[in-house]
PDB file of C-alpha atoms and ligand atoms in Angstrom:
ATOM      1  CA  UNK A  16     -31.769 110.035 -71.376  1.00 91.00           C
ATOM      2  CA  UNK A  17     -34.464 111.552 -73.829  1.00 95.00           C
ATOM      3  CA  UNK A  18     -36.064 110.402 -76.814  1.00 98.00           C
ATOM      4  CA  UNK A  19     -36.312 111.489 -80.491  1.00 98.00           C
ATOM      5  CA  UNK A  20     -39.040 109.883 -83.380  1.00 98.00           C
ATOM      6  CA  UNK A  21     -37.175 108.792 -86.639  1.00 99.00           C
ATOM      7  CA  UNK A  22     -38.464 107.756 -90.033  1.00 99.00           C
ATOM      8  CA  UNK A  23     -36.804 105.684 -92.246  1.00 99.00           C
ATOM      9  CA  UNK A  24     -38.129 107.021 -95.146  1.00 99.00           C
ATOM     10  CA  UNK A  25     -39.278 105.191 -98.888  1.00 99.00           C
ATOM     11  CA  UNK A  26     -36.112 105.727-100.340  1.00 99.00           C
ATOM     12  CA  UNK A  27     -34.665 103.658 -98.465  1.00 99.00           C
ATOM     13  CA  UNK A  28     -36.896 101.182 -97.819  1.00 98.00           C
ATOM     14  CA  UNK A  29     -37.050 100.621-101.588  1.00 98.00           C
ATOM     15  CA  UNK A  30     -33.184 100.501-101.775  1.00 98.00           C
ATOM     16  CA  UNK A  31     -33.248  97.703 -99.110  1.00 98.00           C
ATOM     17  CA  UNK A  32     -30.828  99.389 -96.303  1.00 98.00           C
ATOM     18  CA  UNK A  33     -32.882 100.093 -93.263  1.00 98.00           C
ATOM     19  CA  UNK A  34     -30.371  97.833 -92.081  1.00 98.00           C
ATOM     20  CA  UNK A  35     -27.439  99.585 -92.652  1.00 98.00           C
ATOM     21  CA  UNK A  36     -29.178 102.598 -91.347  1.00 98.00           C
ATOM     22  CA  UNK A  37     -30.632 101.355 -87.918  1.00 98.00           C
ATOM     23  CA  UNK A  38     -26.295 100.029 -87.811  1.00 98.00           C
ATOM     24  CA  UNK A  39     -25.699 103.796 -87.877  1.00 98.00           C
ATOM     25  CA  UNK A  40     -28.040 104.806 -85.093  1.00 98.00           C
ATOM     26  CA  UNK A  41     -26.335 101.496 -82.779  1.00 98.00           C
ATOM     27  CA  UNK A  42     -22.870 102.896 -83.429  1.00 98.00           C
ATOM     28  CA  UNK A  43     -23.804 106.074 -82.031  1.00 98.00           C
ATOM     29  CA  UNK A  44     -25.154 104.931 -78.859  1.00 98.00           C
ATOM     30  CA  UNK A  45     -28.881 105.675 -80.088  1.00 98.00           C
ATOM     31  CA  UNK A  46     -30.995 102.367 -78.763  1.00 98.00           C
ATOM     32  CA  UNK A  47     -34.355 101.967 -80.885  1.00 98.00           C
ATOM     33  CA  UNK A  48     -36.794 101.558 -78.412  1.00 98.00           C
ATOM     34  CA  UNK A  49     -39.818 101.203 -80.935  1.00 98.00           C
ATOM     35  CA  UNK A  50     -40.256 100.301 -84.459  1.00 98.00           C
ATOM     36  CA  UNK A  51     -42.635  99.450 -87.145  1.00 98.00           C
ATOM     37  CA  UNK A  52     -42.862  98.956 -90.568  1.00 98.00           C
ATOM     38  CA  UNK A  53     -46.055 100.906 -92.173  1.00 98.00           C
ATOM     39  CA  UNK A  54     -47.554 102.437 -94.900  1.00 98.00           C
ATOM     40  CA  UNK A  55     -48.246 106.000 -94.146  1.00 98.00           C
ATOM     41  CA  UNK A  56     -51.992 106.817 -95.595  1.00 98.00           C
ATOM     42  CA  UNK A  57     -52.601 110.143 -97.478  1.00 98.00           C
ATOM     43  CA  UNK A  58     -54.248 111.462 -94.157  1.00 98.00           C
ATOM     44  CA  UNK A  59     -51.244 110.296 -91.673  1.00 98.00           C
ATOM     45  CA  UNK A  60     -48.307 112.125 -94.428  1.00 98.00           C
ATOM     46  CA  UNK A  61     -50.610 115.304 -94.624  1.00 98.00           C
ATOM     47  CA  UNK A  62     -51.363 115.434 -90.847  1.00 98.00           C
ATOM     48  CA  UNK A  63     -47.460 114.201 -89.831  1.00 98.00           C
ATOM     49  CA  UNK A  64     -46.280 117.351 -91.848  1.00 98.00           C
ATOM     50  CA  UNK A  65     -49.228 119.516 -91.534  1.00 98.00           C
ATOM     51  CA  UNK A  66     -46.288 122.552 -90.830  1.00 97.00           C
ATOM     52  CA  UNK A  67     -45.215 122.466 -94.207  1.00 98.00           C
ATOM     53  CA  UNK A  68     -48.572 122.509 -95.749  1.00 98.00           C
ATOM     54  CA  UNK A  69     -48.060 125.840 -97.309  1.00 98.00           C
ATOM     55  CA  UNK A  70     -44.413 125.068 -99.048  1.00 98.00           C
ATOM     56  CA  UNK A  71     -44.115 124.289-102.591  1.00 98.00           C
ATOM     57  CA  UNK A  72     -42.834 121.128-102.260  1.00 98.00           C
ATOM     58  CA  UNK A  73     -45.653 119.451 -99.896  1.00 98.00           C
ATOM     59  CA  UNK A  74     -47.390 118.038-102.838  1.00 98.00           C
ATOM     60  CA  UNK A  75     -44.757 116.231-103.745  1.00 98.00           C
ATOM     61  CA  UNK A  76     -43.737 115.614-100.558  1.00 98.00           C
ATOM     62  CA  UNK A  77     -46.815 113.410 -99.194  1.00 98.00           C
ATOM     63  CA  UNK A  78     -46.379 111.420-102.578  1.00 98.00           C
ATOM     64  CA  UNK A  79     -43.340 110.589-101.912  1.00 98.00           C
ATOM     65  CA  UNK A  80     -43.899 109.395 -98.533  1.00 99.00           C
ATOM     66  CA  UNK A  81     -47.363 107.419 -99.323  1.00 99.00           C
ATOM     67  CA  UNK A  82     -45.194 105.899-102.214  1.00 98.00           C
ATOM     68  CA  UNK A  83     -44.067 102.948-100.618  1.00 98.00           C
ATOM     69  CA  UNK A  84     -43.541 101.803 -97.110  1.00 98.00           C
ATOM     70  CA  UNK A  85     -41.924 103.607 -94.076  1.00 99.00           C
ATOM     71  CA  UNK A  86     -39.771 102.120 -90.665  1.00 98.00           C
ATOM     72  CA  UNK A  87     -41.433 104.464 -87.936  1.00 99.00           C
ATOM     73  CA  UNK A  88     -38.682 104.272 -85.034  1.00 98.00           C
ATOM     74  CA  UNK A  89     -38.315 105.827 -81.186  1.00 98.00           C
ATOM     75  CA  UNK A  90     -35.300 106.460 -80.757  1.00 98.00           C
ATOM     76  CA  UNK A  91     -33.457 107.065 -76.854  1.00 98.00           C
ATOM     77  CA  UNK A  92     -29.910 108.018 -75.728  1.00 98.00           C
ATOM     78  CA  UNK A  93     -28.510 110.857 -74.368  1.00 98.00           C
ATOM     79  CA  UNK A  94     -29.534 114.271 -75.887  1.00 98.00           C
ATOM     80  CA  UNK A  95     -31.280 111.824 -78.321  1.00 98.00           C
ATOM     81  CA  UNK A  96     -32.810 114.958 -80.417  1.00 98.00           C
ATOM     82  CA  UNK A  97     -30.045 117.053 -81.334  1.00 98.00           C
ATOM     83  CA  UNK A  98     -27.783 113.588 -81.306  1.00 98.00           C
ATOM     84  CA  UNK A  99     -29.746 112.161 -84.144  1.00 98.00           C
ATOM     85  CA  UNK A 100     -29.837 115.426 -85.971  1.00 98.00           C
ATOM     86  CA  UNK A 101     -25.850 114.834 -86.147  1.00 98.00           C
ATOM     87  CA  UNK A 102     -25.990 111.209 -87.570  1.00 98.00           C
ATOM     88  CA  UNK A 103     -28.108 112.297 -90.027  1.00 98.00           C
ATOM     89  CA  UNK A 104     -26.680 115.334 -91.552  1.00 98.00           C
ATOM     90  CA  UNK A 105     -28.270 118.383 -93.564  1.00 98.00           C
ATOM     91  CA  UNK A 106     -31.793 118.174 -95.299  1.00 98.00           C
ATOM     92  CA  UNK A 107     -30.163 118.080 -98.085  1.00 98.00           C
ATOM     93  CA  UNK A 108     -27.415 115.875 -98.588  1.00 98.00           C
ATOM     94  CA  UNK A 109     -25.033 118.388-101.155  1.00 98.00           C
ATOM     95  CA  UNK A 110     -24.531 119.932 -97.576  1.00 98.00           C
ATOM     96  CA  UNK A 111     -24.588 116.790 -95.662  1.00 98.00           C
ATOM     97  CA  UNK A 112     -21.094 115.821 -93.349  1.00 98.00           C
ATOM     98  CA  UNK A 113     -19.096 113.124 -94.279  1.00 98.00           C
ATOM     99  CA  UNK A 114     -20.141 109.989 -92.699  1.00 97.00           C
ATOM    100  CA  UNK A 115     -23.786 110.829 -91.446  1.00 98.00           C
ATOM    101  CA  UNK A 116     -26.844 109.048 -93.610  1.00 98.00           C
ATOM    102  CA  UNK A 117     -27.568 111.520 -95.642  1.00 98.00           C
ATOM    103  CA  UNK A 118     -24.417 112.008 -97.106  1.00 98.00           C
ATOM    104  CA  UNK A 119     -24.157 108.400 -97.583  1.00 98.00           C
ATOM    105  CA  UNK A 120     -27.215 107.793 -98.530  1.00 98.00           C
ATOM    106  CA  UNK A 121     -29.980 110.592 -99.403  1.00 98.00           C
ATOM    107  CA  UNK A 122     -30.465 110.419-103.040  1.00 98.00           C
ATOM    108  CA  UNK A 123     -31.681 114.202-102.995  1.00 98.00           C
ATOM    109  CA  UNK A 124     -33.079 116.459-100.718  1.00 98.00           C
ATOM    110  CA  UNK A 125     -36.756 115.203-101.029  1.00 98.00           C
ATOM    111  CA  UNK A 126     -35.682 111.970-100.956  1.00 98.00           C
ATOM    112  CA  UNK A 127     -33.824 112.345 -98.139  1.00 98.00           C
ATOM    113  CA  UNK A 128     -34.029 108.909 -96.374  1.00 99.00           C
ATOM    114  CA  UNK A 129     -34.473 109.945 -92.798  1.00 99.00           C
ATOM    115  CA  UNK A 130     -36.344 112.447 -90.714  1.00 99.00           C
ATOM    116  CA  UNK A 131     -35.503 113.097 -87.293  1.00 98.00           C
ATOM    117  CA  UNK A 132     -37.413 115.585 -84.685  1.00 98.00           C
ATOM    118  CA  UNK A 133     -35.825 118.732 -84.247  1.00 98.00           C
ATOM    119  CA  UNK A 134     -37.115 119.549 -80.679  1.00 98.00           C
ATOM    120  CA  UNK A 135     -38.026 118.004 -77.711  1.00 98.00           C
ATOM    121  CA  UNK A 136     -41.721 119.216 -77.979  1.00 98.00           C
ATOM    122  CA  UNK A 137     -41.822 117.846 -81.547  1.00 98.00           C
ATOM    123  CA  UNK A 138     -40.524 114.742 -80.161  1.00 98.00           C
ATOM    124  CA  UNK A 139     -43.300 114.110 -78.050  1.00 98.00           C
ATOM    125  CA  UNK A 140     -45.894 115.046 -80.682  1.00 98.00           C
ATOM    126  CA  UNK A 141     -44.337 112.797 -83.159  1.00 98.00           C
ATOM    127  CA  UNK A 142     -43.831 109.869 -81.195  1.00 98.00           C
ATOM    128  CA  UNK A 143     -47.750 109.902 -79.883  1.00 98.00           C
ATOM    129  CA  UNK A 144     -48.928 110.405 -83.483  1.00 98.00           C
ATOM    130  CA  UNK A 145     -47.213 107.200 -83.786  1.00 98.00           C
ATOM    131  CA  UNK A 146     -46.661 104.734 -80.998  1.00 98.00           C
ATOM    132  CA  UNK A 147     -48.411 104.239 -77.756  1.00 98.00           C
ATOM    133  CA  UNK A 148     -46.618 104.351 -74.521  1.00 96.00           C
ATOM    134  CA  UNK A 149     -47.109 100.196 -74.335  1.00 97.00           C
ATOM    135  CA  UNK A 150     -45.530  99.809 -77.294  1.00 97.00           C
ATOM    136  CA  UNK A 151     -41.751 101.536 -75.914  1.00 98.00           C
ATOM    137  CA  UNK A 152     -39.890  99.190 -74.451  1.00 96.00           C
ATOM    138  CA  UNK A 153     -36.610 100.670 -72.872  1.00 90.00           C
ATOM    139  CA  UNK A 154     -35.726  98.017 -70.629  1.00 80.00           C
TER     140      UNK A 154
HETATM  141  P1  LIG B  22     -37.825 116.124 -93.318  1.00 86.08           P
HETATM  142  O1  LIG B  22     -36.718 116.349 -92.354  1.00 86.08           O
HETATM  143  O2  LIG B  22     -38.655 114.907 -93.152  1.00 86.08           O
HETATM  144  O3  LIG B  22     -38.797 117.419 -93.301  1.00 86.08           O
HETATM  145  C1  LIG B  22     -39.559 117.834 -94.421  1.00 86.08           C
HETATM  146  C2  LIG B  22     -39.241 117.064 -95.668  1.00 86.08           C
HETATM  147  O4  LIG B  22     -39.640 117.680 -96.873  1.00 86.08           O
HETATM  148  C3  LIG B  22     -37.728 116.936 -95.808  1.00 86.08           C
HETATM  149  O5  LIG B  22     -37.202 116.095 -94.812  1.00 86.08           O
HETATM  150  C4  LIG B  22     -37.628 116.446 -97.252  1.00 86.08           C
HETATM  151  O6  LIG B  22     -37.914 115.054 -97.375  1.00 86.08           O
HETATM  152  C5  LIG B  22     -38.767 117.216 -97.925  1.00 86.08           C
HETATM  153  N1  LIG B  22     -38.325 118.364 -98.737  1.00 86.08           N
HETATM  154  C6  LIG B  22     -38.449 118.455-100.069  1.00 86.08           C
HETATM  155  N2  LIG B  22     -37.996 119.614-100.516  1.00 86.08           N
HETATM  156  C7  LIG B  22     -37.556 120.308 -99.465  1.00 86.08           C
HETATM  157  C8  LIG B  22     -36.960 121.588 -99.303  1.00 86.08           C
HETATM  158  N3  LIG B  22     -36.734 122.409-100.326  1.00 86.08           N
HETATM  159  N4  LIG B  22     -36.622 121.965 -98.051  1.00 86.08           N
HETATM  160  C9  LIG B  22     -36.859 121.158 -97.003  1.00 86.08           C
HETATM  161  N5  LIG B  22     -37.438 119.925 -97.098  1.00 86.08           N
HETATM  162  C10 LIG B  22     -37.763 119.493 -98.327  1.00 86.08           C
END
C-alpha cells in the first residue's frame, strides 16, 4: 500500500461533481484516506507549484486555482501514485483515455479538474504541505 495527494481542482468544484469524481477513485480501489474542502491562498497555489514558476502559464495558473474552492484528498491503494495517474488521464484532456476524469471531465488543459503526484517523493511533499499525519485515517 502507498499513498498519492489529489486535488480536486475549481473546475470542478464549480461544476458540482466532486462527487462523481471521488466515485471514480472508489471504483478503482483508491480509498481516500483524507480530505478537505479549502480555499487555496495566493501564497499556498504559488508555493504548491513553486516548480512551474518559470512556465508561461503559472500566472494563470495560480488564478485559476485561488479562483474558487479546492477538495485536497490523500489518497492510498496499491501503487497509489502511478494508479491515480491512470484514472486520471493526460494533462490535457484532447489526449486523455477514454473513461479516466479528464477525458470525461477536464474542460481544457488548465482547467484540468484533477492533479495527482507523479512520484513517490512528491507524494510525501504534497501530502505534508497539506495534511498532518493525525489527520490520515487508514483504518
Ligand atoms: P497539474 O497536473 O496540476 O500540474 C500543473 C498544472 O498547470 C496542470 O495540471 C494544469 O492545470 C496547468 N497547466 C496549464 N497549462 C499547462 C500546460 N501547457 N502544460 C502543463 N500544465 C498546464
Amino acid at each position: 500500500m502507498n499513498r498519492t495527494f489529489s486535488i480536486i481542482k475549481p473546475d470542478a468544484t464549480k461544476r458540482n461533481i466532486t462527487g462523481a469524481i471521488n466515485k471514480i477513485i472508489e471504483e478503482n480501489n483508491l480509498v481516500i484516506i483524507a480530505q478537505k474542502r479549502i480555499k487555496l491562498s495566493k501564497d499556498i497555489a504559488e508555493g504548491f507549484y513553486a516548480i512551474h514558476k518559470d512556465k508561461s502559464f503559472f500566472n494563470d495558473l495560480i488564478e485559476y486555482m485561488t479562483s474558487g474552492p479546492v477538495i485536497v484528498q490523500v489518497l492510498e491503494g496499491e501503487n497509489a501514485v502511478e494508479k491515480y495517474r491512470g484514472i486520471m488521464g493526460a494533462t490535457n484532456p484532447e489526449n486523455a483515455e477514454d473513461g479516466t476524469i479528464r477525458k470525461l471531465f477536464a474542460l481544457n488543459i488548465q482547467e484540468n479538474s484533477v492533479h495527482g503526484s507523479d512520484s513517490d517523493t512528491n507524494s510525501k511533499i504534497e501530502i505534508n504541505y497539506f495534511f498532518d499525519e493525525n489527520e490520515i485515517i487508514n483504518n
